[in-house]
Amino acid sequence: MGLVTRPTAQHLDEFRARVRTFIAENAPPFQAREGHRAPVDATQEKQLRTWFAALFEAKLIGADWPVEHGGRADHHPLYDRIVSEEILRARAPRPVDQVNLAAHVLLHFGSDEQKRTYLPAIRRSEHVWCQLLSEPDAGSDIAAVRSRAVRLPDGTWRVDGQKTWITDGHWADMGLALLRTDPAAVRHHGLSVFVVPLSAPGVEVRPIRTIGDAIEVNEVFLTDVRLPAENLIGAEGQGWSIIMAGLDFERFGIGGNVILLELLIDDLLTLARHLQVDGRPAIEVADIRQRIAELAVEVEVAKAFIDDHVEQLINGREQPGDSSIAKLSFAETYHTVAAYGADLASWGTSFQPADSPVAQARQRLRECWLWSRAYTISGGSSEMMRNILAKRRLKLPTT
């Protein structure tokens, strides 16, 4: 399906207004917190699933899917950008990244039966997905995975191994697993992708409490897990190309969260205007004011790249490695801004009440800093992003 005509500025403004109204009327009664995105109890989980299902039902997310699977014939990428921006600006819970990746993989590589089985459950938010990729001895180098899937005489598969740092694994229903199906192959050869129900016998999930005192990631142990033949996605041995395509999609999604950077700057300014340093507002201290200005420029640079990349995508001129640049730019800038904000919050003094906007900004900056390193690792570490850029964009020789 070709790209539809670009919406007019007036039409985009009207769409943005509708999105804001929808969020105000349907978002859960709590704000999103960085590093605390998973539900903390059954009530909050129900509220999140209801919220995500409502977004799908309104075709505010999943609108880029084929029409036969719930998408819109008049979808344009700029609509997705507006929805993402407004959810973030409202500090409403944003859709689970791993669900988006799973849907992307299923739409591009899944069989017709897999699409009929899994895609409706995603849109109804009956299935939350996680990625079963990283392993204790592999980390971001997912080509080094050791977890194995062995085909049995009856055509089913037996899975054994361990995955770690699995975001949302403790409340996910399904997992997208990268497993080695050819033990004789090395690196990215001999890998395949499977659907793993987290409720299957032999699957054990052990939550990991983060430095922010939240459960966001998990260890997942796979012991003699039996999967039917139809749980293989794509062809056997196609796993590397499937996951790389999915991660490219996820990396741009992470970079597309650039609005979070603007919110960080807003919180930093709120704090600096009210925090007392040597008896005066921090914003009046020359070096503090200068540093905030420098960070604001870095945020604008990241945003400018995202804006340019969106235009290139719309016009079919995407360059190799663009998604990695987006991810790297966002993750490193986020960490830098959050780290400075947390540092400023730690040594200035404030006389504002605990529930004041200043206190809330201070708390958010601390939480963002504690979570910021996760962004430099998830979806591929910053080091790996630089390696990808060296090979794909700069065409540098590799050893």
mmCIF file of C-alpha atoms in Angstrom:
data_model
loop_
_atom_site.group_PDB
_atom_site.id
_atom_site.type_symbol
_atom_site.label_atom_id
_atom_site.label_comp_id
_atom_site.label_asym_id
_atom_site.label_seq_id
_atom_site.Cartn_x
_atom_site.Cartn_y
_atom_site.Cartn_z
ATOM 1 C CA MET A 1 0.000 0.000 0.000
ATOM 2 C CA GLY A 2 1.456 3.372 -0.995
ATOM 3 C CA LEU A 3 1.802 6.302 1.330
ATOM 4 C CA VAL A 4 -1.349 8.406 1.579
ATOM 5 C CA THR A 5 -1.332 12.128 0.879
ATOM 6 C CA ARG A 6 0.402 14.164 3.557
ATOM 7 C CA PRO A 7 -2.199 15.689 5.912
ATOM 8 C CA THR A 8 -2.521 19.468 5.929
ATOM 9 C CA ALA A 9 -1.344 21.504 8.912
ATOM 10 C CA GLN A 10 -4.955 22.234 9.823
ATOM 11 C CA HIS A 11 -5.870 18.556 9.676
ATOM 12 C CA LEU A 12 -2.888 17.670 11.903
ATOM 13 C CA ASP A 13 -3.892 20.342 14.419
ATOM 14 C CA GLU A 14 -7.436 18.962 14.518
ATOM 15 C CA PHE A 15 -6.111 15.427 14.961
ATOM 16 C CA ARG A 16 -3.824 16.571 17.800
ATOM 17 C CA ALA A 17 -6.799 18.170 19.556
ATOM 18 C CA ARG A 18 -8.777 14.913 19.284
ATOM 19 C CA VAL A 19 -5.848 12.941 20.664
ATOM 20 C CA ARG A 20 -5.522 15.280 23.650
ATOM 21 C CA THR A 21 -9.216 14.946 24.394
ATOM 22 C CA PHE A 22 -9.042 11.154 24.123
ATOM 23 C CA ILE A 23 -6.082 10.990 26.506
ATOM 24 C CA ALA A 24 -7.771 13.282 29.022
ATOM 25 C CA GLU A 25 -10.904 11.107 28.988
ATOM 26 C CA ASN A 26 -9.326 7.638 28.897
ATOM 27 C CA ALA A 27 -5.849 7.636 30.453
ATOM 28 C CA PRO A 28 -5.385 5.777 33.760
ATOM 29 C CA PRO A 29 -5.637 7.839 36.970
ATOM 30 C CA PHE A 30 -1.877 7.875 37.573
ATOM 31 C CA GLN A 31 1.122 9.444 35.873
ATOM 32 C CA ALA A 32 3.826 7.498 34.101
ATOM 33 C CA ARG A 33 7.135 7.248 35.970
ATOM 34 C CA GLU A 34 10.475 6.492 34.381
ATOM 35 C CA GLY A 35 11.830 3.203 35.672
ATOM 36 C CA HIS A 36 8.420 2.359 37.136
ATOM 37 C CA ARG A 37 6.462 1.550 33.990
ATOM 38 C CA ALA A 38 5.242 -1.944 34.884
ATOM 39 C CA PRO A 39 2.068 -2.303 36.972
ATOM 40 C CA VAL A 40 2.580 -2.623 40.714
ATOM 41 C CA ASP A 41 -0.604 -4.592 41.418
ATOM 42 C CA ALA A 42 -3.592 -6.264 39.756
ATOM 43 C CA THR A 43 -5.660 -3.078 39.752
ATOM 44 C CA GLN A 44 -2.996 -1.082 37.960
ATOM 45 C CA GLU A 45 -2.416 -3.903 35.477
ATOM 46 C CA LYS A 46 -6.117 -3.940 34.597
ATOM 47 C CA GLN A 47 -6.058 -0.166 34.141
ATOM 48 C CA LEU A 48 -3.038 -0.391 31.840
ATOM 49 C CA ARG A 49 -4.518 -3.163 29.716
ATOM 50 C CA THR A 50 -7.790 -1.240 29.420
ATOM 51 C CA TRP A 51 -5.878 1.889 28.394
ATOM 52 C CA PHE A 52 -3.806 0.106 25.745
ATOM 53 C CA ALA A 53 -6.878 -1.667 24.358
ATOM 54 C CA ALA A 54 -8.667 1.700 24.145
ATOM 55 C CA LEU A 55 -5.770 3.174 22.158
ATOM 56 C CA PHE A 56 -5.934 0.265 19.718
ATOM 57 C CA GLU A 57 -9.733 0.464 19.491
ATOM 58 C CA ALA A 58 -9.536 4.177 18.666
ATOM 59 C CA LYS A 59 -6.790 3.326 16.123
ATOM 60 C CA LEU A 60 -4.451 5.776 17.738
ATOM 61 C CA ILE A 61 -1.877 2.981 17.951
ATOM 62 C CA GLY A 62 -1.628 0.125 15.481
ATOM 63 C CA ALA A 63 -3.033 2.437 12.810
ATOM 64 C CA ASP A 64 -0.063 1.587 10.565
ATOM 65 C CA TRP A 65 -1.071 -2.083 10.467
ATOM 66 C CA PRO A 66 -2.692 -3.441 7.297
ATOM 67 C CA VAL A 67 -6.399 -2.644 7.163
ATOM 68 C CA GLU A 68 -7.325 -6.330 7.370
ATOM 69 C CA HIS A 69 -5.596 -6.495 10.749
ATOM 70 C CA GLY A 70 -7.121 -3.339 12.214
ATOM 71 C CA GLY A 71 -5.101 -0.534 10.634
ATOM 72 C CA ARG A 72 -6.362 2.554 8.827
ATOM 73 C CA ALA A 73 -6.360 3.042 5.079
ATOM 74 C CA ASP A 74 -5.649 6.765 5.557
ATOM 75 C CA HIS A 75 -2.810 6.256 8.026
ATOM 76 C CA HIS A 76 0.168 8.604 7.792
ATOM 77 C CA PRO A 77 3.373 8.445 9.930
ATOM 78 C CA LEU A 78 2.770 11.976 11.197
ATOM 79 C CA TYR A 79 -0.297 10.700 13.072
ATOM 80 C CA ASP A 80 1.912 8.260 14.998
ATOM 81 C CA ARG A 81 4.270 11.070 15.896
ATOM 82 C CA ILE A 82 1.422 13.188 17.273
ATOM 83 C CA VAL A 83 -0.009 10.320 19.342
ATOM 84 C CA SER A 84 3.404 9.566 20.853
ATOM 85 C CA GLU A 85 4.048 13.231 21.636
ATOM 86 C CA GLU A 86 0.688 13.784 23.301
ATOM 87 C CA ILE A 87 0.893 10.632 25.429
ATOM 88 C CA LEU A 88 4.321 11.708 26.652
ATOM 89 C CA ARG A 89 3.340 15.320 27.272
ATOM 90 C CA ALA A 90 0.319 14.177 29.289
ATOM 91 C CA ARG A 91 2.672 11.912 31.287
ATOM 92 C CA ALA A 92 0.262 9.068 30.520
ATOM 93 C CA PRO A 93 1.541 5.471 30.342
ATOM 94 C CA ARG A 94 2.929 4.822 26.887
ATOM 95 C CA PRO A 95 2.357 1.575 24.983
ATOM 96 C CA VAL A 96 4.744 -1.274 25.742
ATOM 97 C CA ASP A 97 7.684 -1.197 23.313
ATOM 98 C CA GLN A 98 7.988 -4.984 23.289
ATOM 99 C CA VAL A 99 4.379 -5.341 22.134
ATOM 100 C CA ASN A 100 5.101 -3.028 19.204
ATOM 101 C CA LEU A 101 8.170 -5.060 18.269
ATOM 102 C CA ALA A 102 6.258 -8.352 18.444
ATOM 103 C CA ALA A 103 3.482 -6.952 16.255
ATOM 104 C CA HIS A 104 6.060 -5.681 13.752
ATOM 105 C CA VAL A 105 7.721 -9.111 13.586
ATOM 106 C CA LEU A 106 4.411 -10.941 13.235
ATOM 107 C CA LEU A 107 3.164 -8.622 10.498
ATOM 108 C CA HIS A 108 6.343 -8.958 8.458
ATOM 109 C CA PHE A 109 7.407 -12.543 9.129
ATOM 110 C CA GLY A 110 4.481 -14.377 10.720
ATOM 111 C CA SER A 111 2.320 -16.927 8.940
ATOM 112 C CA ASP A 112 -1.309 -16.166 8.170
ATOM 113 C CA GLU A 113 -2.330 -18.404 11.056
ATOM 114 C CA GLN A 114 0.036 -16.653 13.466
ATOM 115 C CA LYS A 115 -1.369 -13.286 12.454
ATOM 116 C CA ARG A 116 -4.947 -14.497 12.970
ATOM 117 C CA THR A 117 -4.025 -15.950 16.355
ATOM 118 C CA TYR A 118 -1.855 -13.269 17.922
ATOM 119 C CA LEU A 119 -2.640 -9.889 16.373
ATOM 120 C CA PRO A 120 -6.272 -9.611 17.620
ATOM 121 C CA ALA A 121 -5.117 -10.529 21.138
ATOM 122 C CA ILE A 122 -2.540 -7.731 20.971
ATOM 123 C CA ARG A 123 -5.161 -5.190 19.930
ATOM 124 C CA ARG A 124 -7.450 -6.294 22.769
ATOM 125 C CA SER A 125 -4.448 -6.075 25.133
ATOM 126 C CA GLU A 126 -5.043 -9.668 26.165
ATOM 127 C CA HIS A 127 -1.417 -10.374 25.257
ATOM 128 C CA VAL A 128 1.443 -8.299 26.595
ATOM 129 C CA TRP A 129 4.713 -9.398 24.984
ATOM 130 C CA CYS A 130 8.327 -9.402 26.098
ATOM 131 C CA GLN A 131 11.580 -10.061 24.229
ATOM 132 C CA LEU A 132 13.520 -13.156 25.221
ATOM 133 C CA LEU A 133 16.820 -12.089 23.675
ATOM 134 C CA SER A 134 19.631 -11.197 26.121
ATOM 135 C CA GLU A 135 21.470 -13.894 28.056
ATOM 136 C CA PRO A 136 23.874 -13.829 31.032
ATOM 137 C CA ASP A 137 26.974 -14.505 28.900
ATOM 138 C CA ALA A 138 25.847 -12.583 25.840
ATOM 139 C CA GLY A 139 24.375 -9.269 26.976
ATOM 140 C CA SER A 140 23.807 -6.977 24.003
ATOM 141 C CA ASP A 141 25.670 -9.411 21.749
ATOM 142 C CA ILE A 142 22.578 -11.417 20.904
ATOM 143 C CA ALA A 143 24.423 -13.360 18.214
ATOM 144 C CA ALA A 144 26.134 -15.157 21.120
ATOM 145 C CA VAL A 145 22.951 -16.688 22.541
ATOM 146 C CA ARG A 146 23.213 -20.253 23.783
ATOM 147 C CA SER A 147 19.612 -21.092 24.656
ATOM 148 C CA ARG A 148 18.626 -23.966 22.391
ATOM 149 C CA ALA A 149 15.580 -25.265 20.615
ATOM 150 C CA VAL A 150 15.819 -28.894 19.510
ATOM 151 C CA ARG A 151 13.367 -30.340 17.012
ATOM 152 C CA LEU A 152 11.851 -33.594 18.270
ATOM 153 C CA PRO A 153 10.755 -36.529 16.076
ATOM 154 C CA ASP A 154 7.101 -35.462 16.262
ATOM 155 C CA GLY A 155 7.936 -32.001 14.860
ATOM 156 C CA THR A 156 7.644 -30.145 18.174
ATOM 157 C CA TRP A 157 10.514 -28.260 19.799
ATOM 158 C CA ARG A 158 12.211 -28.657 23.176
ATOM 159 C CA VAL A 159 13.640 -25.417 24.569
ATOM 160 C CA ASP A 160 16.277 -25.027 27.277
ATOM 161 C CA GLY A 161 18.247 -21.987 28.397
ATOM 162 C CA GLN A 162 18.269 -18.760 30.362
ATOM 163 C CA LYS A 163 17.368 -15.206 29.378
ATOM 164 C CA THR A 164 18.047 -12.113 31.453
ATOM 165 C CA TRP A 165 17.143 -8.409 31.691
ATOM 166 C CA ILE A 166 13.738 -9.241 30.253
ATOM 167 C CA THR A 167 11.615 -6.099 30.413
ATOM 168 C CA ASP A 168 8.007 -6.717 31.532
ATOM 169 C CA GLY A 169 8.577 -10.468 31.718
ATOM 170 C CA HIS A 170 6.823 -10.720 35.092
ATOM 171 C CA TRP A 171 3.468 -9.591 33.687
ATOM 172 C CA ALA A 172 3.857 -10.542 30.026
ATOM 173 C CA ASP A 173 1.731 -13.265 28.486
ATOM 174 C CA MET A 174 3.933 -14.087 25.489
ATOM 175 C CA GLY A 175 7.636 -13.948 24.693
ATOM 176 C CA LEU A 176 9.460 -13.445 21.403
ATOM 177 C CA ALA A 177 12.470 -15.734 21.812
ATOM 178 C CA LEU A 178 15.712 -15.948 19.849
ATOM 179 C CA LEU A 179 17.042 -19.501 20.161
ATOM 180 C CA ARG A 180 19.845 -21.513 18.631
ATOM 181 C CA THR A 181 18.457 -24.291 16.447
ATOM 182 C CA ASP A 182 21.762 -25.335 14.855
ATOM 183 C CA PRO A 183 24.416 -25.914 17.552
ATOM 184 C CA ALA A 184 27.094 -26.422 14.901
ATOM 185 C CA ALA A 185 26.580 -22.936 13.478
ATOM 186 C CA VAL A 186 28.401 -19.918 14.864
ATOM 187 C CA ARG A 187 27.390 -16.358 15.645
ATOM 188 C CA HIS A 188 24.317 -15.154 13.760
ATOM 189 C CA HIS A 189 23.911 -18.378 11.794
ATOM 190 C CA GLY A 190 21.664 -21.159 13.085
ATOM 191 C CA LEU A 191 19.298 -18.909 15.041
ATOM 192 C CA SER A 192 15.501 -19.004 14.934
ATOM 193 C CA VAL A 193 12.633 -17.030 16.463
ATOM 194 C CA PHE A 194 9.806 -18.619 18.442
ATOM 195 C CA VAL A 195 6.642 -17.614 20.247
ATOM 196 C CA VAL A 196 6.937 -18.730 23.889
ATOM 197 C CA PRO A 197 3.842 -18.510 26.120
ATOM 198 C CA LEU A 198 5.073 -17.421 29.543
ATOM 199 C CA SER A 199 2.489 -19.722 31.124
ATOM 200 C CA ALA A 200 3.993 -22.821 29.458
ATOM 201 C CA PRO A 201 5.308 -25.570 31.741
ATOM 202 C CA GLY A 202 9.037 -25.160 32.276
ATOM 203 C CA VAL A 203 9.040 -21.347 32.085
ATOM 204 C CA GLU A 204 10.138 -19.676 35.325
ATOM 205 C CA VAL A 205 10.254 -15.884 35.702
ATOM 206 C CA ARG A 206 12.336 -14.349 38.492
ATOM 207 C CA PRO A 207 11.926 -10.580 38.917
ATOM 208 C CA ILE A 208 14.989 -8.344 39.347
ATOM 209 C CA ARG A 209 14.549 -5.273 41.540
ATOM 210 C CA THR A 210 16.247 -2.246 40.011
ATOM 211 C CA ILE A 211 18.231 0.533 41.686
ATOM 212 C CA GLY A 212 15.034 2.606 41.520
ATOM 213 C CA ASP A 213 13.327 0.047 43.781
ATOM 214 C CA ALA A 214 11.022 -1.197 41.037
ATOM 215 C CA ILE A 215 10.512 -4.424 39.124
ATOM 216 C CA GLU A 216 10.992 -3.698 35.437
ATOM 217 C CA VAL A 217 13.270 -6.519 34.308
ATOM 218 C CA ASN A 218 13.501 -10.231 34.983
ATOM 219 C CA GLU A 219 15.402 -13.447 34.553
ATOM 220 C CA VAL A 220 13.557 -16.121 32.594
ATOM 221 C CA PHE A 221 14.556 -19.783 32.862
ATOM 222 C CA LEU A 222 13.474 -22.214 30.140
ATOM 223 C CA THR A 223 13.661 -25.846 31.225
ATOM 224 C CA ASP A 224 12.379 -28.578 28.928
ATOM 225 C CA VAL A 225 9.768 -26.215 27.479
ATOM 226 C CA ARG A 226 7.767 -27.872 24.697
ATOM 227 C CA LEU A 227 6.585 -25.743 21.782
ATOM 228 C CA PRO A 228 4.430 -26.837 18.839
ATOM 229 C CA ALA A 229 5.877 -26.551 15.329
ATOM 230 C CA GLU A 230 3.634 -23.594 14.535
ATOM 231 C CA ASN A 231 5.370 -21.469 17.185
ATOM 232 C CA LEU A 232 8.365 -21.004 14.884
ATOM 233 C CA ILE A 233 8.219 -17.569 13.229
ATOM 234 C CA GLY A 234 9.525 -17.452 9.682
ATOM 235 C CA ALA A 235 11.934 -20.119 8.528
ATOM 236 C CA GLU A 236 14.357 -22.095 10.675
ATOM 237 C CA GLY A 237 17.693 -20.266 10.690
ATOM 238 C CA GLN A 238 16.107 -16.902 9.780
ATOM 239 C CA GLY A 239 16.229 -15.633 13.349
ATOM 240 C CA TRP A 240 19.055 -13.127 12.968
ATOM 241 C CA SER A 241 17.452 -11.185 10.109
ATOM 242 C CA ILE A 242 14.039 -11.250 11.836
ATOM 243 C CA ILE A 243 15.346 -9.876 15.121
ATOM 244 C CA MET A 244 17.559 -7.278 13.413
ATOM 245 C CA ALA A 245 14.549 -5.974 11.494
ATOM 246 C CA GLY A 246 12.555 -5.832 14.706
ATOM 247 C CA LEU A 247 15.312 -4.099 16.688
ATOM 248 C CA ASP A 248 15.766 -1.460 13.989
ATOM 249 C CA PHE A 249 12.067 -0.699 14.442
ATOM 250 C CA GLU A 250 12.458 -0.616 18.241
ATOM 251 C CA ARG A 251 15.572 1.552 18.158
ATOM 252 C CA PHE A 252 13.832 4.272 16.224
ATOM 253 C CA GLY A 253 10.912 3.983 18.624
ATOM 254 C CA ILE A 254 13.279 4.648 21.526
ATOM 255 C CA GLY A 255 14.829 7.581 19.698
ATOM 256 C CA GLY A 256 11.360 8.862 18.871
ATOM 257 C CA ASN A 257 10.732 9.436 22.570
ATOM 258 C CA VAL A 258 12.592 12.725 22.166
ATOM 259 C CA ILE A 259 9.701 14.528 23.890
ATOM 260 C CA LEU A 260 10.979 12.963 27.110
ATOM 261 C CA LEU A 261 14.074 15.111 26.667
ATOM 262 C CA GLU A 262 11.967 18.253 26.481
ATOM 263 C CA LEU A 263 10.150 17.206 29.643
ATOM 264 C CA LEU A 264 13.506 16.714 31.364
ATOM 265 C CA ILE A 265 14.552 20.252 30.415
ATOM 266 C CA ASP A 266 11.203 21.553 31.716
ATOM 267 C CA ASP A 267 11.781 19.822 35.058
ATOM 268 C CA LEU A 268 15.374 21.069 35.155
ATOM 269 C CA LEU A 269 14.220 24.656 34.625
ATOM 270 C CA THR A 270 11.497 24.312 37.260
ATOM 271 C CA LEU A 271 14.061 23.068 39.749
ATOM 272 C CA ALA A 272 16.662 25.718 38.876
ATOM 273 C CA ARG A 273 14.152 28.561 39.255
ATOM 274 C CA HIS A 274 13.123 27.555 42.778
ATOM 275 C CA LEU A 275 16.148 25.733 44.194
ATOM 276 C CA GLN A 276 18.314 27.910 46.436
ATOM 277 C CA VAL A 277 22.068 27.894 45.923
ATOM 278 C CA ASP A 278 24.075 30.225 48.170
ATOM 279 C CA GLY A 279 20.883 32.068 49.070
ATOM 280 C CA ARG A 280 19.622 32.754 45.541
ATOM 281 C CA PRO A 281 17.766 30.816 42.818
ATOM 282 C CA ALA A 282 20.038 28.332 41.073
ATOM 283 C CA ILE A 283 19.100 29.757 37.659
ATOM 284 C CA GLU A 284 20.838 33.006 38.637
ATOM 285 C CA VAL A 285 24.167 31.223 39.102
ATOM 286 C CA ALA A 286 26.125 31.786 35.892
ATOM 287 C CA ASP A 287 27.659 28.332 35.467
ATOM 288 C CA ILE A 288 24.351 26.584 36.254
ATOM 289 C CA ARG A 289 22.495 28.760 33.764
ATOM 290 C CA GLN A 290 25.207 28.113 31.161
ATOM 291 C CA ARG A 291 25.095 24.350 31.667
ATOM 292 C CA ILE A 292 21.305 24.225 31.370
ATOM 293 C CA ALA A 293 21.552 26.228 28.130
ATOM 294 C CA GLU A 294 24.108 23.744 26.772
ATOM 295 C CA LEU A 295 21.855 20.803 27.656
ATOM 296 C CA ALA A 296 18.873 22.505 26.018
ATOM 297 C CA VAL A 297 20.927 22.828 22.821
ATOM 298 C CA GLU A 298 21.783 19.108 22.950
ATOM 299 C CA VAL A 299 18.080 18.315 23.254
ATOM 300 C CA GLU A 300 17.289 20.502 20.239
ATOM 301 C CA VAL A 301 19.976 18.722 18.211
ATOM 302 C CA ALA A 302 18.453 15.322 19.046
ATOM 303 C CA LYS A 303 14.975 16.591 18.206
ATOM 304 C CA ALA A 304 16.200 18.071 14.907
ATOM 305 C CA PHE A 305 17.588 14.697 13.859
ATOM 306 C CA ILE A 306 14.349 12.914 14.700
ATOM 307 C CA ASP A 307 12.337 15.482 12.751
ATOM 308 C CA ASP A 308 14.646 15.093 9.762
ATOM 309 C CA HIS A 309 14.544 11.309 9.972
ATOM 310 C CA VAL A 310 10.743 11.274 10.044
ATOM 311 C CA GLU A 311 10.743 13.373 6.875
ATOM 312 C CA GLN A 312 13.207 10.977 5.237
ATOM 313 C CA LEU A 313 11.008 8.015 6.167
ATOM 314 C CA ILE A 314 7.947 9.738 4.734
ATOM 315 C CA ASN A 315 9.773 10.485 1.487
ATOM 316 C CA GLY A 316 11.418 7.045 1.236
ATOM 317 C CA ARG A 317 14.967 8.354 1.734
ATOM 318 C CA GLU A 318 15.947 6.590 4.960
ATOM 319 C CA GLN A 319 19.709 6.114 5.281
ATOM 320 C CA PRO A 320 21.472 3.022 6.698
ATOM 321 C CA GLY A 321 21.953 3.352 10.423
ATOM 322 C CA ASP A 322 19.424 6.152 10.945
ATOM 323 C CA SER A 323 17.531 4.190 13.583
ATOM 324 C CA SER A 324 20.784 3.564 15.471
ATOM 325 C CA ILE A 325 21.611 7.286 15.398
ATOM 326 C CA ALA A 326 18.151 8.057 16.762
ATOM 327 C CA LYS A 327 18.534 5.537 19.576
ATOM 328 C CA LEU A 328 22.075 6.631 20.434
ATOM 329 C CA SER A 329 21.234 10.332 20.350
ATOM 330 C CA PHE A 330 18.223 9.920 22.602
ATOM 331 C CA ALA A 331 19.829 7.555 25.121
ATOM 332 C CA GLU A 332 23.031 9.515 25.649
ATOM 333 C CA THR A 333 21.316 12.911 25.808
ATOM 334 C CA TYR A 334 18.706 11.567 28.236
ATOM 335 C CA HIS A 335 21.421 10.260 30.544
ATOM 336 C CA THR A 336 23.420 13.496 30.410
ATOM 337 C CA VAL A 337 20.443 15.740 31.188
ATOM 338 C CA ALA A 338 19.044 13.459 33.896
ATOM 339 C CA ALA A 339 22.430 13.090 35.577
ATOM 340 C CA TYR A 340 22.878 16.861 35.788
ATOM 341 C CA GLY A 341 19.338 17.313 37.088
ATOM 342 C CA ALA A 342 19.816 14.691 39.789
ATOM 343 C CA ASP A 343 23.129 16.267 40.780
ATOM 344 C CA LEU A 344 21.571 19.732 41.033
ATOM 345 C CA ALA A 345 18.672 18.324 43.057
ATOM 346 C CA SER A 346 21.078 16.718 45.527
ATOM 347 C CA TRP A 347 22.975 19.809 46.634
ATOM 348 C CA GLY A 348 20.504 22.657 46.307
ATOM 349 C CA THR A 349 17.862 23.447 48.924
ATOM 350 C CA SER A 350 14.136 23.904 48.433
ATOM 351 C CA PHE A 351 11.424 25.180 50.727
ATOM 352 C CA GLN A 352 8.529 23.908 48.599
ATOM 353 C CA PRO A 353 5.913 21.431 49.965
ATOM 354 C CA ALA A 354 6.406 17.757 49.153
ATOM 355 C CA ASP A 355 3.504 17.776 46.690
ATOM 356 C CA SER A 356 4.534 20.980 44.912
ATOM 357 C CA PRO A 357 5.544 21.096 41.215
ATOM 358 C CA VAL A 358 9.119 21.734 42.337
ATOM 359 C CA ALA A 359 9.233 18.641 44.547
ATOM 360 C CA GLN A 360 7.645 16.579 41.773
ATOM 361 C CA ALA A 361 10.215 17.826 39.253
ATOM 362 C CA ARG A 362 12.991 16.958 41.696
ATOM 363 C CA GLN A 363 11.646 13.433 42.161
ATOM 364 C CA ARG A 364 11.210 12.891 38.420
ATOM 365 C CA LEU A 365 14.785 13.972 37.692
ATOM 366 C CA ARG A 366 16.117 11.515 40.269
ATOM 367 C CA GLU A 367 14.014 8.675 38.854
ATOM 368 C CA CYS A 368 15.060 9.524 35.312
ATOM 369 C CA TRP A 369 18.726 9.492 36.300
ATOM 370 C CA LEU A 370 18.397 6.104 37.999
ATOM 371 C CA TRP A 371 16.718 4.725 34.883
ATOM 372 C CA SER A 372 18.890 6.511 32.320
ATOM 373 C CA ARG A 373 21.549 3.809 32.044
ATOM 374 C CA ALA A 374 18.865 1.337 31.001
ATOM 375 C CA TYR A 375 18.243 3.421 27.883
ATOM 376 C CA THR A 376 21.934 3.189 26.941
ATOM 377 C CA ILE A 377 21.691 -0.621 27.066
ATOM 378 C CA SER A 378 18.166 -1.695 26.091
ATOM 379 C CA GLY A 379 17.539 -2.311 22.406
ATOM 380 C CA GLY A 380 21.305 -2.570 21.905
ATOM 381 C CA SER A 381 23.956 -0.793 23.938
ATOM 382 C CA SER A 382 25.436 2.543 22.889
ATOM 383 C CA GLU A 383 28.687 0.737 22.089
ATOM 384 C CA MET A 384 26.846 -1.588 19.713
ATOM 385 C CA MET A 385 25.025 1.349 18.128
ATOM 386 C CA ARG A 386 28.405 2.921 17.355
ATOM 387 C CA ASN A 387 29.614 -0.361 15.862
ATOM 388 C CA ILE A 388 26.507 -0.575 13.682
ATOM 389 C CA LEU A 389 27.065 2.993 12.487
ATOM 390 C CA ALA A 390 30.710 2.273 11.746
ATOM 391 C CA LYS A 391 29.741 -0.641 9.523
ATOM 392 C CA ARG A 392 26.477 0.475 7.944
ATOM 393 C CA ARG A 393 26.927 4.234 7.659
ATOM 394 C CA LEU A 394 30.669 4.884 7.567
ATOM 395 C CA LYS A 395 31.544 1.602 5.790
ATOM 396 C CA LEU A 396 34.568 1.151 8.022
ATOM 397 C CA PRO A 397 36.439 -2.177 7.768
ATOM 398 C CA THR A 398 35.720 -4.738 10.478
ATOM 399 C CA THR A 399 37.971 -7.387 11.926
#
